[in-house]
Short mmCIF file of C-alpha atoms in Angstrom, two decimals:
data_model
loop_
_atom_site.label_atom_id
_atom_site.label_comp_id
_atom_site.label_asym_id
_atom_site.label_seq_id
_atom_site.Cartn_x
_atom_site.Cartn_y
_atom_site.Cartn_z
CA UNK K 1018 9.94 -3.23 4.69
CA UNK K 1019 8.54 -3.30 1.19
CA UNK K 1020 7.30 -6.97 -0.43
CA UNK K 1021 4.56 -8.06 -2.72
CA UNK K 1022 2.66 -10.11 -1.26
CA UNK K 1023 -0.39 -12.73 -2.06
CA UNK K 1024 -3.64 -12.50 -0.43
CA UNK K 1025 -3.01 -15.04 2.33
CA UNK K 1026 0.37 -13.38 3.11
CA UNK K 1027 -1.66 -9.74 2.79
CA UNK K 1028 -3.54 -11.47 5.62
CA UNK K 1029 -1.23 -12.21 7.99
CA UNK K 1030 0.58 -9.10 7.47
CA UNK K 1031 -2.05 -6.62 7.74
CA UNK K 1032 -3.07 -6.85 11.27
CA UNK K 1033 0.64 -6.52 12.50
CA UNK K 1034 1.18 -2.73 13.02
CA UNK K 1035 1.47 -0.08 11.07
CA UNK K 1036 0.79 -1.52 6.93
CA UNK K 1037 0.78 0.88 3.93
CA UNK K 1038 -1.11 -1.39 0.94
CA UNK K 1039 -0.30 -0.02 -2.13
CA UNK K 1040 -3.09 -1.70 -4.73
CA UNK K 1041 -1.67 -1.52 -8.02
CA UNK K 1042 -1.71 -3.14 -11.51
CA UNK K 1043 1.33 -4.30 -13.71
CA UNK K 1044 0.00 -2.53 -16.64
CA UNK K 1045 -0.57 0.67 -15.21
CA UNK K 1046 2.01 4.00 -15.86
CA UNK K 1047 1.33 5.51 -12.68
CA UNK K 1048 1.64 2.45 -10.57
CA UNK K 1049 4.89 2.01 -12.05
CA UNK K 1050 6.21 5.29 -11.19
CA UNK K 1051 4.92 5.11 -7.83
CA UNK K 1052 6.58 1.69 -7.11
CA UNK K 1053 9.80 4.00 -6.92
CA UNK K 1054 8.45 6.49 -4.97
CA UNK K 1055 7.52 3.79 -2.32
CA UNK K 1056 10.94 2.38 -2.44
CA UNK K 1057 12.42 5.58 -1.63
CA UNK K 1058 9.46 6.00 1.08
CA UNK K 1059 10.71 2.63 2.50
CA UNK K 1060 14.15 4.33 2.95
CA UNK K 1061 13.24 7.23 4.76
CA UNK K 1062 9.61 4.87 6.81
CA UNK K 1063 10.78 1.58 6.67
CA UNK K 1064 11.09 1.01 10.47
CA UNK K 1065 8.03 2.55 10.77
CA UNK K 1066 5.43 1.22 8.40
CA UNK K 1067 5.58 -2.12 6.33
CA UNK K 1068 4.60 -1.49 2.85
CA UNK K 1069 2.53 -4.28 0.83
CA UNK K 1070 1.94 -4.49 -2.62
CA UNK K 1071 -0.92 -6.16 -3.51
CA UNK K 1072 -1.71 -6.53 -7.40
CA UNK K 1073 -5.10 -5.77 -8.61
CA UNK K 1074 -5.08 -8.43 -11.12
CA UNK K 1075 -4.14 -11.26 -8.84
CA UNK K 1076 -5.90 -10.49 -5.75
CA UNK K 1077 -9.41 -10.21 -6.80
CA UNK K 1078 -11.23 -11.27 -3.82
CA UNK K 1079 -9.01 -8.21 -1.92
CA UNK K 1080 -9.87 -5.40 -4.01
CA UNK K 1081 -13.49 -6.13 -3.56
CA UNK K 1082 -12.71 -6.16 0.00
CA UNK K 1083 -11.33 -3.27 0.72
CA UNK K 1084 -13.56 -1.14 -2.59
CA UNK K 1085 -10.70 -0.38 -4.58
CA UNK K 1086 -12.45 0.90 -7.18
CA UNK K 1087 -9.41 2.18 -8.88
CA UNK K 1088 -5.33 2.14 -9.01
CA UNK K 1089 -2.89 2.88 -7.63
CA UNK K 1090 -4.84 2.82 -4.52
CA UNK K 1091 -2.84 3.46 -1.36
CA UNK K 1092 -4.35 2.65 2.20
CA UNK K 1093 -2.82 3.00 5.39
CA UNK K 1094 -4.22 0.63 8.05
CA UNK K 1095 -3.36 0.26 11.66
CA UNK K 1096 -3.49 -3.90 12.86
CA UNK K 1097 -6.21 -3.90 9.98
CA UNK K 1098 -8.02 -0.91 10.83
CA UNK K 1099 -8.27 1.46 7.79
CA UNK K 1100 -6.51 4.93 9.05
CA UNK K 1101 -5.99 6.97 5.48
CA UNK K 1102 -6.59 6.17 1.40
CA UNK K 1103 -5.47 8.07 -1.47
CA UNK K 1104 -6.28 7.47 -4.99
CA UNK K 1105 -3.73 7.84 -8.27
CA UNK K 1106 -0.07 9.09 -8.03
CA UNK K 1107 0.96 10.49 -4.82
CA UNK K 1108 4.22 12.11 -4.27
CA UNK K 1109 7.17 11.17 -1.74
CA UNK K 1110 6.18 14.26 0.88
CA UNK K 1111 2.97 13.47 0.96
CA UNK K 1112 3.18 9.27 1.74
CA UNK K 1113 6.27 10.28 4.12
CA UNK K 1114 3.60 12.64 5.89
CA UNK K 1115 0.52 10.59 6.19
CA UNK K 1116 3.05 7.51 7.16
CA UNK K 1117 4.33 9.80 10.21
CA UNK K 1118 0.91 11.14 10.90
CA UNK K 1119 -0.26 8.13 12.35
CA UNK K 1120 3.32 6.75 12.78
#
């Protein structure tokens, strides 16, 4: 499953399974590319992994958080338990790979 979420619904979300949260702003090239990328990745992971998109802009008080220091930021977490983070564009293979790693 794939939704944008706000930081109380990030929190309620995040501690139930498997959560890919993809950090990203609205005025940012790569983020937009990858917001395809992850829609294809739910596709092919969705029954695995819930994907949350949290925006930079609007979820402040995240980002400091979790130290995203820079978009798109991608970490995988485990019932809130970081697992993996990549920074920047990341291609299909890769996500579908780390996803199934700890799938």
């Amino acid at each position: 499953m794939l939704k944008e979420v706000t930081e109380a619904e990030f929190r309620e979300s995040v501690n139930q399974g498997l959560v890919l949260a993809d950090f990203y702003s609205s005025t940012c090239g790569p983020c937009k590319m990858l917001s395809f990328i992850l829609a294809d990745v739910d596709k092919t992971c969705g029954d695995k992994v819930t994907i949350l998109k949290v925006d930079f802009d609007k979820n402040k008080p995240l980002v400091e958080e979790y130290g995203v220091a820079g978009y798109p930021t991608l970490i995988l977490m485990r019932d809130g338990v970081e697992l993996k983070r990549t920074t920047g564009l990341q291609q299909k293979p890769l996500i579908i790979k780390m996803i199934e790693d700890f799938a």
